[in-house]
CSV table of C-alpha atoms and ligand atoms in Angstrom, one decimal:
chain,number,residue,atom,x,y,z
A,1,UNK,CA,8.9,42.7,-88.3
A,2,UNK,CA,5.7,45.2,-88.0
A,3,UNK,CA,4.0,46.7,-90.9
A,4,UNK,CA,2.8,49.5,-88.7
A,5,UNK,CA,2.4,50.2,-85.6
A,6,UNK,CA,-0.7,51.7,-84.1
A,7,UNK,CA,-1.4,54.2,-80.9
A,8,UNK,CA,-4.6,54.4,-79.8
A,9,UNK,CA,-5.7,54.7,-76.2
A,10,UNK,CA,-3.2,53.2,-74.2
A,11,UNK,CA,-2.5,50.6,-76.3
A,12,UNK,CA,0.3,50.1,-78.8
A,13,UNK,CA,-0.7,47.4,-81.6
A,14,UNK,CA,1.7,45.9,-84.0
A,15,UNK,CA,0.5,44.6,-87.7
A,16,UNK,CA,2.4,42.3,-89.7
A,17,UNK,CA,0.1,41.6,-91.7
A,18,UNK,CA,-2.6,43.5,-93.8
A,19,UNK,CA,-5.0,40.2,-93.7
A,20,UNK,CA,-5.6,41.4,-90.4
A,21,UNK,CA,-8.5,44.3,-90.3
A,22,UNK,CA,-8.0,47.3,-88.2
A,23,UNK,CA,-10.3,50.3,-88.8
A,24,UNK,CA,-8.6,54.2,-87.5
A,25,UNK,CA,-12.4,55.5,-88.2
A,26,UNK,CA,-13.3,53.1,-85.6
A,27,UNK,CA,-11.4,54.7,-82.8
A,28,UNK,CA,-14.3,57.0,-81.4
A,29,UNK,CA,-16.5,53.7,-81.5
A,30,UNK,CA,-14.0,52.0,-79.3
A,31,UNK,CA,-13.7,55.3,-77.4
A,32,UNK,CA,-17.3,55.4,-76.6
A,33,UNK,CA,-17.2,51.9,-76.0
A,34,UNK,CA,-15.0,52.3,-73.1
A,35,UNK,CA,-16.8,55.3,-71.8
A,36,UNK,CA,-19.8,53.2,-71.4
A,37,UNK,CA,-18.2,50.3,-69.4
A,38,UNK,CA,-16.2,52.3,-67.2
A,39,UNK,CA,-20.0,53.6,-66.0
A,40,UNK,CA,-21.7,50.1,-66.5
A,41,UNK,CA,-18.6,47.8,-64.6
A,42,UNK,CA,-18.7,50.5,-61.5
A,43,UNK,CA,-22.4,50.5,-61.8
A,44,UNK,CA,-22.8,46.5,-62.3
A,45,UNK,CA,-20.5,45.7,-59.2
A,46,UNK,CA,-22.3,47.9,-56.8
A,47,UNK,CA,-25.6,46.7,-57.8
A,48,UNK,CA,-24.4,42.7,-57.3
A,49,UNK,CA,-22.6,43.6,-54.2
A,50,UNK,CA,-26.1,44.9,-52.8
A,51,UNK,CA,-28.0,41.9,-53.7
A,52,UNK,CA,-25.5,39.5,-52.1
A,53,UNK,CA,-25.6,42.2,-49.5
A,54,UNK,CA,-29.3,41.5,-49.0
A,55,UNK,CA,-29.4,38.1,-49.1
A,56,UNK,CA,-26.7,37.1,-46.6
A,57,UNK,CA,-27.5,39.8,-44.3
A,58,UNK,CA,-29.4,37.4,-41.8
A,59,UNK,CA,-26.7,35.1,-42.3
A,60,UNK,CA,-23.6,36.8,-42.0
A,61,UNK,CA,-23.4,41.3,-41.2
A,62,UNK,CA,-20.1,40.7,-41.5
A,63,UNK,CA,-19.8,41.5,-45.5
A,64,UNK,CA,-16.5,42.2,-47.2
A,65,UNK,CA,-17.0,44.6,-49.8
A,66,UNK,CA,-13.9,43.5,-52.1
A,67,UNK,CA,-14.8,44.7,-55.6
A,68,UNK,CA,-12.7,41.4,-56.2
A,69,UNK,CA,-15.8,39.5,-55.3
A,70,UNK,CA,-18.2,40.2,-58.2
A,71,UNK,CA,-16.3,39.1,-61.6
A,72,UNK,CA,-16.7,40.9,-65.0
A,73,UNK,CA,-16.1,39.3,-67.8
A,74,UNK,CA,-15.9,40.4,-71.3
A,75,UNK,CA,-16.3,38.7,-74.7
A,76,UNK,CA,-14.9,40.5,-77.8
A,77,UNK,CA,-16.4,37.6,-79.7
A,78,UNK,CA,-14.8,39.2,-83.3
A,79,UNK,CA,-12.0,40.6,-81.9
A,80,UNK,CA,-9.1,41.1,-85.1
A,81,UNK,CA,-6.4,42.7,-84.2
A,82,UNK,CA,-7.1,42.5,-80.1
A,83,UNK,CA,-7.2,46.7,-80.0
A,84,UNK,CA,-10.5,46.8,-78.8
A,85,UNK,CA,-9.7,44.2,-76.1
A,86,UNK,CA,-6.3,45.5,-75.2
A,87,UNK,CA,-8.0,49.2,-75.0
A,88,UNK,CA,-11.1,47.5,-72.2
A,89,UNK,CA,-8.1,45.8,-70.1
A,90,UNK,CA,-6.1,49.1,-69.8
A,91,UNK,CA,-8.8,51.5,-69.5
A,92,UNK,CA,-11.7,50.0,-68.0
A,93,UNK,CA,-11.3,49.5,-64.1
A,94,UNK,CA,-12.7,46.6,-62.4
A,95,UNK,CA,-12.2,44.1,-65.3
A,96,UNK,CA,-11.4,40.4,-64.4
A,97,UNK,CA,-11.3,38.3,-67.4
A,98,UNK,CA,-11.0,39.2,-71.2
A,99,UNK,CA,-11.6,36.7,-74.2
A,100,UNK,CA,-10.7,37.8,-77.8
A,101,UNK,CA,-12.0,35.6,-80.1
A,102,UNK,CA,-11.4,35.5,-83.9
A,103,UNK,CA,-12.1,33.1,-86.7
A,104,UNK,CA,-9.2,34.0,-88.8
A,105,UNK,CA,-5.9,32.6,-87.8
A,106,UNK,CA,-3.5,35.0,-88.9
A,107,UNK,CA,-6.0,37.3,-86.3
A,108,UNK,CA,-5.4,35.4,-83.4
A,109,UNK,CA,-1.8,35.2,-83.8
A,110,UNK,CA,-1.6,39.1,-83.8
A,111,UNK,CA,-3.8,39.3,-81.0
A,112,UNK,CA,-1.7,36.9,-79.4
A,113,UNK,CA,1.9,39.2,-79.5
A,114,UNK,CA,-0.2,42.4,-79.1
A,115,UNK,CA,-1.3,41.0,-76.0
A,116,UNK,CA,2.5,40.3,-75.1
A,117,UNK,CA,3.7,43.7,-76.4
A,118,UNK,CA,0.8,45.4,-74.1
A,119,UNK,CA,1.7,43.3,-71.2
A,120,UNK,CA,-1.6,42.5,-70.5
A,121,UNK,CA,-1.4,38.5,-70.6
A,122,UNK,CA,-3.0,38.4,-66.9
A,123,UNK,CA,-6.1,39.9,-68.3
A,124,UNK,CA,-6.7,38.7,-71.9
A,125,UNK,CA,-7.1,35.3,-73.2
A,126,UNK,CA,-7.2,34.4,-77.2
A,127,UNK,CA,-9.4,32.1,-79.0
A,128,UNK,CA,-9.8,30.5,-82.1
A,129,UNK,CA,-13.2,29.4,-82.9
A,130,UNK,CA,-16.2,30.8,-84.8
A,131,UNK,CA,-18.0,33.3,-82.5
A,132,UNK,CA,-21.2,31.9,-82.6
A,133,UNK,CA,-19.8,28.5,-81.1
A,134,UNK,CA,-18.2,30.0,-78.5
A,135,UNK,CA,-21.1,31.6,-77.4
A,136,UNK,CA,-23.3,28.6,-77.3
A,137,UNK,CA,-20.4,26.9,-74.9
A,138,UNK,CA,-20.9,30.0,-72.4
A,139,UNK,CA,-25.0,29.8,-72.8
A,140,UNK,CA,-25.3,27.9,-69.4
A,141,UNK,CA,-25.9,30.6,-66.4
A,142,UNK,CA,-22.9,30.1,-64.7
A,143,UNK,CA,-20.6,30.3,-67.9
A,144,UNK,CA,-22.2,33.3,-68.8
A,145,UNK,CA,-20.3,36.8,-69.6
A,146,UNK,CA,-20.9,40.2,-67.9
A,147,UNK,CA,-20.1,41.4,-71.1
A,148,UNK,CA,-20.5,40.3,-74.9
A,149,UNK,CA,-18.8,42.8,-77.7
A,150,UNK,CA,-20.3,42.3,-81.5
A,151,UNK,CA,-18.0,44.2,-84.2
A,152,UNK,CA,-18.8,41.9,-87.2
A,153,UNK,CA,-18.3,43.4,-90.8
A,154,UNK,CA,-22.1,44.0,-92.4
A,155,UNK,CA,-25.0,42.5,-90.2
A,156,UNK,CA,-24.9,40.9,-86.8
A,157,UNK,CA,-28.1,39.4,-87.0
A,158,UNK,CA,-26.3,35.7,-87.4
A,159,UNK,CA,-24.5,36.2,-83.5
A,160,UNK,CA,-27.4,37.5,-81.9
A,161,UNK,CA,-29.4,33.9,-81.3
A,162,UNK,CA,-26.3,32.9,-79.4
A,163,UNK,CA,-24.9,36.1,-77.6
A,164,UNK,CA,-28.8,36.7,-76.1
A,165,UNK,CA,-28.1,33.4,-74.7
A,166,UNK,CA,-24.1,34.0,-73.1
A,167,UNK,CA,-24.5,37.2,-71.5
A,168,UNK,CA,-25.2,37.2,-67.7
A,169,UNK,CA,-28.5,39.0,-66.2
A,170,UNK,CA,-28.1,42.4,-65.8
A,171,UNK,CA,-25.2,42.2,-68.2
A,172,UNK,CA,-24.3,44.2,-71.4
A,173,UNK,CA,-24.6,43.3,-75.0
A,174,UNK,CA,-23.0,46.1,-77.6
A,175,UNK,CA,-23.8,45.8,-81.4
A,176,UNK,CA,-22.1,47.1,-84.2
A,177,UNK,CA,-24.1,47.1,-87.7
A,178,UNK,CA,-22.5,48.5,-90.8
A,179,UNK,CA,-25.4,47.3,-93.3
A,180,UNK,CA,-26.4,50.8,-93.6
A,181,UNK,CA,-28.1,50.5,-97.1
A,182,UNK,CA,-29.8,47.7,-95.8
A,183,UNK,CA,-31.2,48.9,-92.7
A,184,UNK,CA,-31.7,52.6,-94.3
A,185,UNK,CA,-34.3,51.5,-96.4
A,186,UNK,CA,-32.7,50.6,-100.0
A,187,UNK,CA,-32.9,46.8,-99.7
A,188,UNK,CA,-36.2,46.3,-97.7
A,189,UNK,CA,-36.4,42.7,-98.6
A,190,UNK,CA,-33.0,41.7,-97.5
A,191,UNK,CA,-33.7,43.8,-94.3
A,192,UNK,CA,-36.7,41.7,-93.3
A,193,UNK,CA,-34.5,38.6,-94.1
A,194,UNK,CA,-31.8,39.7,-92.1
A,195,UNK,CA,-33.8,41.7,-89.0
A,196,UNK,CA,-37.1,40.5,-89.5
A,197,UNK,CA,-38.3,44.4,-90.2
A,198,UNK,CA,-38.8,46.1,-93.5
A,199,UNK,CA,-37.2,49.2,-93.5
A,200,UNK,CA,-38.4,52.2,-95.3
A,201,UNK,CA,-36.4,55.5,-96.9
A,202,UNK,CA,-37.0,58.1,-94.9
A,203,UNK,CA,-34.8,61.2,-93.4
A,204,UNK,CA,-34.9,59.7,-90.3
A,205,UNK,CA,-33.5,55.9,-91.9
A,206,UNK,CA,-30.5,56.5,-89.2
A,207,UNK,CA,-33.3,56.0,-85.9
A,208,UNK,CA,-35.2,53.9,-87.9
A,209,UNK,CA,-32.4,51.6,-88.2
A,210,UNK,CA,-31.4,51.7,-84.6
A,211,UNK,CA,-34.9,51.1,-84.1
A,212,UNK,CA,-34.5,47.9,-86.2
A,213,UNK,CA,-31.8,46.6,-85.1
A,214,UNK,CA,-33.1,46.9,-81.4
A,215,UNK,CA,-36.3,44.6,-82.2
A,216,UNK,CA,-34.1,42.5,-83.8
A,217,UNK,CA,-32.0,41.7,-80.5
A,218,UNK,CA,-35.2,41.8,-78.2
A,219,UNK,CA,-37.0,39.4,-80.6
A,220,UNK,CA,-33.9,36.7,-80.4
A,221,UNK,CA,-33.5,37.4,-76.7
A,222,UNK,CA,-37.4,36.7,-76.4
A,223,UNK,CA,-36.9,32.9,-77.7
A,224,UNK,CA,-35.0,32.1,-74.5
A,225,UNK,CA,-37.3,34.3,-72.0
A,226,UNK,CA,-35.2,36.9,-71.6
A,227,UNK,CA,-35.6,40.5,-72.6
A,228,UNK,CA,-33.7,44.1,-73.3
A,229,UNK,CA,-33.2,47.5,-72.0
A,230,UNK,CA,-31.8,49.8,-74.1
A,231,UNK,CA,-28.8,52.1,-72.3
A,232,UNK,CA,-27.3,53.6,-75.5
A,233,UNK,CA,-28.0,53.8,-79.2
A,234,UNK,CA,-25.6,55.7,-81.9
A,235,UNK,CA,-25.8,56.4,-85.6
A,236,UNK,CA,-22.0,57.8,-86.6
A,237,UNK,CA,-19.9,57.8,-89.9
A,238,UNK,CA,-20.8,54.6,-91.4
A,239,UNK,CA,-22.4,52.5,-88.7
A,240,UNK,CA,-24.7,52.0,-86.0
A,241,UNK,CA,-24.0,50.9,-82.1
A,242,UNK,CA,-26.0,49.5,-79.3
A,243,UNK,CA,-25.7,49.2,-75.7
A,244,UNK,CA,-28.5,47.1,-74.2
A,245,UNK,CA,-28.8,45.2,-71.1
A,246,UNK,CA,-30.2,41.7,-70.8
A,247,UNK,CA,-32.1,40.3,-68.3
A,248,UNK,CA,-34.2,36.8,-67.9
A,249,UNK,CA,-37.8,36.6,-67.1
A,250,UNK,CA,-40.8,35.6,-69.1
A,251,UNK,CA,-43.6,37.9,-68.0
A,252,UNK,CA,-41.4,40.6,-69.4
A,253,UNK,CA,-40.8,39.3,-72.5
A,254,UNK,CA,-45.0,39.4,-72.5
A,255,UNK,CA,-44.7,42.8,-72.4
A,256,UNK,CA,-42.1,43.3,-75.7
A,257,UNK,CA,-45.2,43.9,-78.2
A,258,UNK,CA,-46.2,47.0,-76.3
A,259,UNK,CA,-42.8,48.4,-77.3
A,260,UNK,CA,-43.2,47.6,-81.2
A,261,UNK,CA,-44.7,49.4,-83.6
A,262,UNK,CA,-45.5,49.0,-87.4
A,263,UNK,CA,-44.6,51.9,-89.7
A,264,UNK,CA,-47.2,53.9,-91.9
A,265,UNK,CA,-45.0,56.1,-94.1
A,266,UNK,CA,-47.6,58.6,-96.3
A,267,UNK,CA,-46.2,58.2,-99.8
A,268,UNK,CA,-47.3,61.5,-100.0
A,269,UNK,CA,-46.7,63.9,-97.1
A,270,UNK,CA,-44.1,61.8,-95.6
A,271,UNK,CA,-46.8,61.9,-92.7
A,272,UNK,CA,-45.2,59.1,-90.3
A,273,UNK,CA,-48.0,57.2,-88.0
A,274,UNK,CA,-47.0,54.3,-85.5
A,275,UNK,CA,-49.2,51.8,-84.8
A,276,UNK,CA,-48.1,49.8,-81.7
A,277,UNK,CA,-48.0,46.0,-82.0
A,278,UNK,CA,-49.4,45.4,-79.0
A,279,UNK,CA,-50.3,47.2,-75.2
A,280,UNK,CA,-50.0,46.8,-71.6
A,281,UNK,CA,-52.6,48.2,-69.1
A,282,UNK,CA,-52.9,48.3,-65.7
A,283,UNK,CA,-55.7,45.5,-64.6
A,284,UNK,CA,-55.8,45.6,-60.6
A,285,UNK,CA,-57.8,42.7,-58.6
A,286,UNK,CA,-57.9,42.3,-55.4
A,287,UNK,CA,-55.4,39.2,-55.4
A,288,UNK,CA,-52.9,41.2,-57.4
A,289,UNK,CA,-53.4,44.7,-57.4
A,290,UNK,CA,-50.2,45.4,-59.7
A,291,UNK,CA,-51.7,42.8,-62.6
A,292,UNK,CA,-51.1,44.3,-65.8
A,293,UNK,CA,-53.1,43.0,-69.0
A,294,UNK,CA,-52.3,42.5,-72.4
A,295,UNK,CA,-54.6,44.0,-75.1
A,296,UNK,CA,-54.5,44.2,-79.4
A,297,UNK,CA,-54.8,48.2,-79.6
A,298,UNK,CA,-56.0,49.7,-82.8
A,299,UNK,CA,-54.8,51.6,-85.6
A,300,UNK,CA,-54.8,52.4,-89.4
A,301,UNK,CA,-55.5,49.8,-91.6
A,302,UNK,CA,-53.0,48.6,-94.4
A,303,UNK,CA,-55.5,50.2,-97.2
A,304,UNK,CA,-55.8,53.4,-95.2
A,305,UNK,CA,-55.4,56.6,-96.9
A,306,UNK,CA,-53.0,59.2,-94.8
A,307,UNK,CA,-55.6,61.8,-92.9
A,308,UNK,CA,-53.8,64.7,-94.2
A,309,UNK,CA,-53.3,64.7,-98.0
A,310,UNK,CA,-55.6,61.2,-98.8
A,311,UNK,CA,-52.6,59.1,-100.3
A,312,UNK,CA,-51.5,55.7,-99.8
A,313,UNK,CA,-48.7,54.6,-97.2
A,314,UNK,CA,-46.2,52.5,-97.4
A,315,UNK,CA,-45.9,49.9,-94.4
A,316,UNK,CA,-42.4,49.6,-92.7
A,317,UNK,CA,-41.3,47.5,-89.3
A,318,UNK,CA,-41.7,46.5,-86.9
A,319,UNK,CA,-39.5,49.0,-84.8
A,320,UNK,CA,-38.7,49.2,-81.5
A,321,UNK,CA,-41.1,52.1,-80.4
A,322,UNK,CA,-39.7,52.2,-76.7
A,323,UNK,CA,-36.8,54.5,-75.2
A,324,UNK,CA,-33.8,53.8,-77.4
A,325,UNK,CA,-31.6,55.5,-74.4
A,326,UNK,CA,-31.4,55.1,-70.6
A,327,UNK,CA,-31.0,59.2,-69.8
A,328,UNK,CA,-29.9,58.7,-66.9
A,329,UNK,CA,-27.0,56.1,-67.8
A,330,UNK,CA,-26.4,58.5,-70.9
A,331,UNK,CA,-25.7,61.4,-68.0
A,332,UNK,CA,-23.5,59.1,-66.1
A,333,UNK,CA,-21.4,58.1,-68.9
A,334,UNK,CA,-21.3,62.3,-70.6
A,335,UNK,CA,-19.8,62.8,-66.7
A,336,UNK,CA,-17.5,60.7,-67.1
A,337,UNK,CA,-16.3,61.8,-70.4
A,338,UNK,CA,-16.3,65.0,-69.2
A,339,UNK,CA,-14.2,64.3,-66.4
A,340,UNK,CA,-12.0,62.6,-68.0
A,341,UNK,CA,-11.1,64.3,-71.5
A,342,UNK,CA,-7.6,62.9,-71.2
A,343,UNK,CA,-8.7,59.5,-71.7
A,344,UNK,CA,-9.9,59.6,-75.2
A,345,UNK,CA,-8.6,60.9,-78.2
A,346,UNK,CA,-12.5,61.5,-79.5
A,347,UNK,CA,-13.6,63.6,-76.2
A,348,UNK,CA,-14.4,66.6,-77.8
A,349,UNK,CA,-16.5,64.5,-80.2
A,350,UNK,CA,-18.3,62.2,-77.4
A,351,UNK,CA,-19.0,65.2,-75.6
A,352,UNK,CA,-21.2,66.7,-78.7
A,353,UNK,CA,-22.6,63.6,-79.3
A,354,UNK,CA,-23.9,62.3,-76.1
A,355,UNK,CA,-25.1,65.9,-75.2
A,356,UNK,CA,-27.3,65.5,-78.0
A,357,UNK,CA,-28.6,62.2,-76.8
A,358,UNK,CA,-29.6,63.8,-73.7
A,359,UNK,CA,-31.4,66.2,-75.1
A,360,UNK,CA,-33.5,63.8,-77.1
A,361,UNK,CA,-36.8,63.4,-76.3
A,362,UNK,CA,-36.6,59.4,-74.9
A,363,UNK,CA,-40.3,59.1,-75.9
A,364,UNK,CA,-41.0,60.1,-79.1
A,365,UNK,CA,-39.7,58.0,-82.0
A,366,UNK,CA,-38.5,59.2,-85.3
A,367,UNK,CA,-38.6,62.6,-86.6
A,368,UNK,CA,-39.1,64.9,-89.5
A,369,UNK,CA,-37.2,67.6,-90.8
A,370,UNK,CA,-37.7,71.5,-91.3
A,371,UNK,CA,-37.1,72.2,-94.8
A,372,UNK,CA,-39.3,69.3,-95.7
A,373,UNK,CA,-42.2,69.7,-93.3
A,374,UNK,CA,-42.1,73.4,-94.0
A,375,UNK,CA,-42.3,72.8,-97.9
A,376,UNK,CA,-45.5,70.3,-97.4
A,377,UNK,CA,-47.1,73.5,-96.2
A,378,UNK,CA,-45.8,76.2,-98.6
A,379,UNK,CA,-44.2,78.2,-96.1
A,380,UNK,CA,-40.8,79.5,-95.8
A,381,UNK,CA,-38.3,77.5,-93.7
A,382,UNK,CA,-37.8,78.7,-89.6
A,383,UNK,CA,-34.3,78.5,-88.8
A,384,UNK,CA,-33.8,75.8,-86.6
A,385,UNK,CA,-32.6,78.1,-83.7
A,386,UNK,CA,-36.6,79.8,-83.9
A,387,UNK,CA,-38.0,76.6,-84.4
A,388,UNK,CA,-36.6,75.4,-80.4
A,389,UNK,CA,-37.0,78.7,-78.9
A,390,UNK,CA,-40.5,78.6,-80.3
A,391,UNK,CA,-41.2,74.8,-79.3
A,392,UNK,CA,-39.5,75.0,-75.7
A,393,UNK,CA,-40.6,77.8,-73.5
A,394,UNK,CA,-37.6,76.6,-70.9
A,395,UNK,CA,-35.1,77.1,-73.2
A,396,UNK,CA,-36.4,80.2,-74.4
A,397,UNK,CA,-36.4,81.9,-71.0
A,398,UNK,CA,-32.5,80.5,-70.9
A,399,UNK,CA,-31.5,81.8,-73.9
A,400,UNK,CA,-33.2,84.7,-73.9
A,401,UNK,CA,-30.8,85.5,-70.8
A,402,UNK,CA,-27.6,83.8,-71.9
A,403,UNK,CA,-26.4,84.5,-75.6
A,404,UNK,CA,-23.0,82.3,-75.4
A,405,UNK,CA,-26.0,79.0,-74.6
A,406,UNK,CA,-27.8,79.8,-78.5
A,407,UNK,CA,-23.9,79.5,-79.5
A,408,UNK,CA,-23.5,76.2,-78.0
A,409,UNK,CA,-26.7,75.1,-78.7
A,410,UNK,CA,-26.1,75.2,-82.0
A,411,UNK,CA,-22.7,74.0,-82.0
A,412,UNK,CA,-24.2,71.4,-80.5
A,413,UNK,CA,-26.4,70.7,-83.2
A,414,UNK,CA,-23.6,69.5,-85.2
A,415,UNK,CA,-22.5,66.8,-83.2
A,416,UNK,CA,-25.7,64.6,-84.8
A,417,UNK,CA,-25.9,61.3,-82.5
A,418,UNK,CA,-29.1,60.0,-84.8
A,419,UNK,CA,-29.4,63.1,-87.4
A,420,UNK,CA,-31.5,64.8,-84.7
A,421,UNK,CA,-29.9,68.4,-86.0
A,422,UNK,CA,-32.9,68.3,-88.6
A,423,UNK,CA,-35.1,68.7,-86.2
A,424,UNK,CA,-38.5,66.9,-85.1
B,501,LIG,N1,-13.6,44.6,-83.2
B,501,LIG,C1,-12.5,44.9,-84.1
B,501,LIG,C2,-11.9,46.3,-83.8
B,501,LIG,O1,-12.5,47.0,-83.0
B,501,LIG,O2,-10.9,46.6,-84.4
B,501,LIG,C3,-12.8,44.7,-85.6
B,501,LIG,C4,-13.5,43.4,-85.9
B,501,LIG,S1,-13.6,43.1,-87.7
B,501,LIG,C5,-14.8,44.3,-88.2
B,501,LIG,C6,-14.4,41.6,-87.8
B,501,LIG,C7,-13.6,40.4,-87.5
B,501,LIG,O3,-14.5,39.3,-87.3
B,501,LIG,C8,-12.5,39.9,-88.5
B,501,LIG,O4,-11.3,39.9,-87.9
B,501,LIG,C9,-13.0,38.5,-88.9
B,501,LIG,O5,-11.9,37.6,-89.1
B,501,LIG,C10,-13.8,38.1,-87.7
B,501,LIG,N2,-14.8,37.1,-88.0
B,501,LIG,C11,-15.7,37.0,-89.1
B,501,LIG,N3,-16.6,36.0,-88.9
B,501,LIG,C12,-16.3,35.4,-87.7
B,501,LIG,C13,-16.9,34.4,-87.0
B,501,LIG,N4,-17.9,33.7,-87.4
B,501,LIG,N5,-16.3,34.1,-85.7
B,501,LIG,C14,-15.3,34.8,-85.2
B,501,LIG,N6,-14.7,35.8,-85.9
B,501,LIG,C15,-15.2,36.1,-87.1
């Protein structure tokens, strides 16, 4: 007998037990989720199907192109109740093979007759081992999954050595993190124990911690010789998702320190100053005209005092510096979302959001806020809306045109993907 029964998506999910967790908050995560593998899969396939296309084109011309052809797999490596899973084998085409792993017994037996009750037993398989385990049994390159999903409760730092390891090349990795206070800047310490990066308080902890999180993954992933690209990253209620992809290759992973960078936080200004861990120029010879080479760039020293009001700094990081977003992934997957408002009971919400992300700009980390920046200086606060009219001269000439855009421009605004409504 059920204890409740849940609707979400298209799938129905039957508790009979409360050890079991199941999160309602969580729906426009899995929402998103969803969004983003419909445009990765699609995306995935046709990008394998090319490069087999390539290579047996001497060989054979005669190539079928059966989506059928190119398998994607998905790990839900802490799955609970199976939603998640049950939600990516309904609404996400082109899906082969599901695993939904749990620890907890009482999990997998619920996963087990929501998989029945869904009717999705073709897709989804259970298992009953510790995440990390199963991982390291699908590290070899032809076990490995297209996909890997991490929804741990607190840090996922403790999965990532082994999910860098079992997701295919080209594949997608997503993280959940719900250590907020950690990662926002209130436990430093335990942030460089868990992440190996000291975070700092700051109005923009919520980037920062993506930021941190980020490293994290591409330091683990470096271990093996294989390295990240960002497609996705999201701050919302009381967590933080990633969407990266994973490739292999070693000279790549030489090129990870250009996109780190130490912290200086100005304990007095809040001034913020990067200092990149390492660069990557362009060092042509005649042999190999696209040789790049590594250098150690330079920056301020730990002692330093800030260059605007002479005070000390505190020294957070290291961050990842790079693009936190793939824009035009993040375009795809608004599209589609926008195509599709039907599909998820959070549209309206993933709409606001990922509009937002697109308006970021992808390469300038962090930010500061108005009222704080404008305070430093003993000035009165611009209104936001001045502030981007002032700053971006496109925009202007838009809005200056079209009234109803400075409406949704600012109802935009309160959609807040990483706290970027402050302002930068
Ligand atoms: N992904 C789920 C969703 O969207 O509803 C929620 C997952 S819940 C936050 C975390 C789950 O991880 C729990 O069911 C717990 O039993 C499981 N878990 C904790 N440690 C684990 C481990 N080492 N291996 C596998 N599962 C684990």
């Amino acid at each position: 007998k059920s204890l409740k029964t849940i609707k979400e998506g298209q799938a129905e999910i039957c508790l009979k037990t409360d050890k079991v967790f199941y999160n309602p908050v969580q729906e426009f995560n899995r929402d998103l989720s969803i969004a983003v593998l419909s445009v990765f899969t699609e995306e995935f396939i046709a990008e394998k199907l090319a490069l087999k296309q390539k290579k047996t084109q001497n060989v054979n011309s005669n190539i079928n192109n059966d989506n059928n052809q190119i398998p994607v797999t998905i790990l839900e490596a802490l799955s609970a109740t199976g939603l998640r899973s049950i939600r990516y084998a309904k609404e996400v085409p082109n899906i082969s093979k599901i695993i939904a792993n749990d620890l907890s017994k009482d999990a997998v037996n619920t996963i087990q007759e929501n998989i029945i009750h869904n009717n999705v037993q073709n897709i989804i398989e259970t298992s009953h081992d510790d995440a990390c385990m199963l991982m390291y049994k699908h590290k070899h390159p032809m076990e490995r999954f297209t996909v890997i999903d991490l929804d741990p409760y607190g840090c996922p730092s403790i999965f990532l050595d082994s999910a860098v390891q079992s997701v295919q090349d080209g594949g997608l990795l997503l993280v959940t993190a719900t250590d907020m206070a950690v990662l926002a800047g209130n436990s430093p310490e335990t942030c460089y124990s868990k992440y190996g990066a000291i975070s700092l308080k700051t109005k923009c902890c919520h980037e920062m911690a993506l930021r941190i999180l980020l490293q994290c993954i591409e330091s683990h992933a470096n271990r093996y010789g294989r390295y990240t690209v960002p497609m996705l990253s999201i701050s919302a209620d009381f967590y933080i998702r990633v969407f990266v992809k994973v490739y292999s290759g070693a000279i790549h992973c030489k090129k990870t320190t250009s996109k780190l960078s130490m912290v200086y936080q100005c304990v007095g200004c809040d001034n913020i100053t990067l200092q990149p861990l390492g660069g990557f120029k362009d060092n042509p010879t005649e042999r190999n005209p696209g040789q790049m080479k590594a250098y150690l760039p330079t920056g301020p020293a730990v002692g330093e005092r800030c260059t605007n009001c002479n005070q000390k700094h505190h020294l957070g990081g290291p961050i990842w510096s790079a693009p936190i977003h793939d824009e035009v992934f993040v375009s795809k997957v608004l599209t589609h979302v926008q195509e599709h408002p039907d599909l998820f009971g959070t549209a309206k919400r993933l709409d606001g959001v990922l509009s937002m992300v697109r308006e970021e700009l992808m390469d300038a980390p962090l930010y500061y806020i108005l009222d704080k920046m404008f305070g430093r200086v003993h000035c009165e606060t611009m209104p936001m809306l001045v502030m981007r009219l002032e700053a971006d001269p496109v925009a202007s000439h838009i809005l200056s045109q079209d009234t109803k855009t400075v409406i949704d421009l600012s109802e935009r605004a309160d959609a807040n993907p990483v706290s970027r409504r402050d302002g930068r």
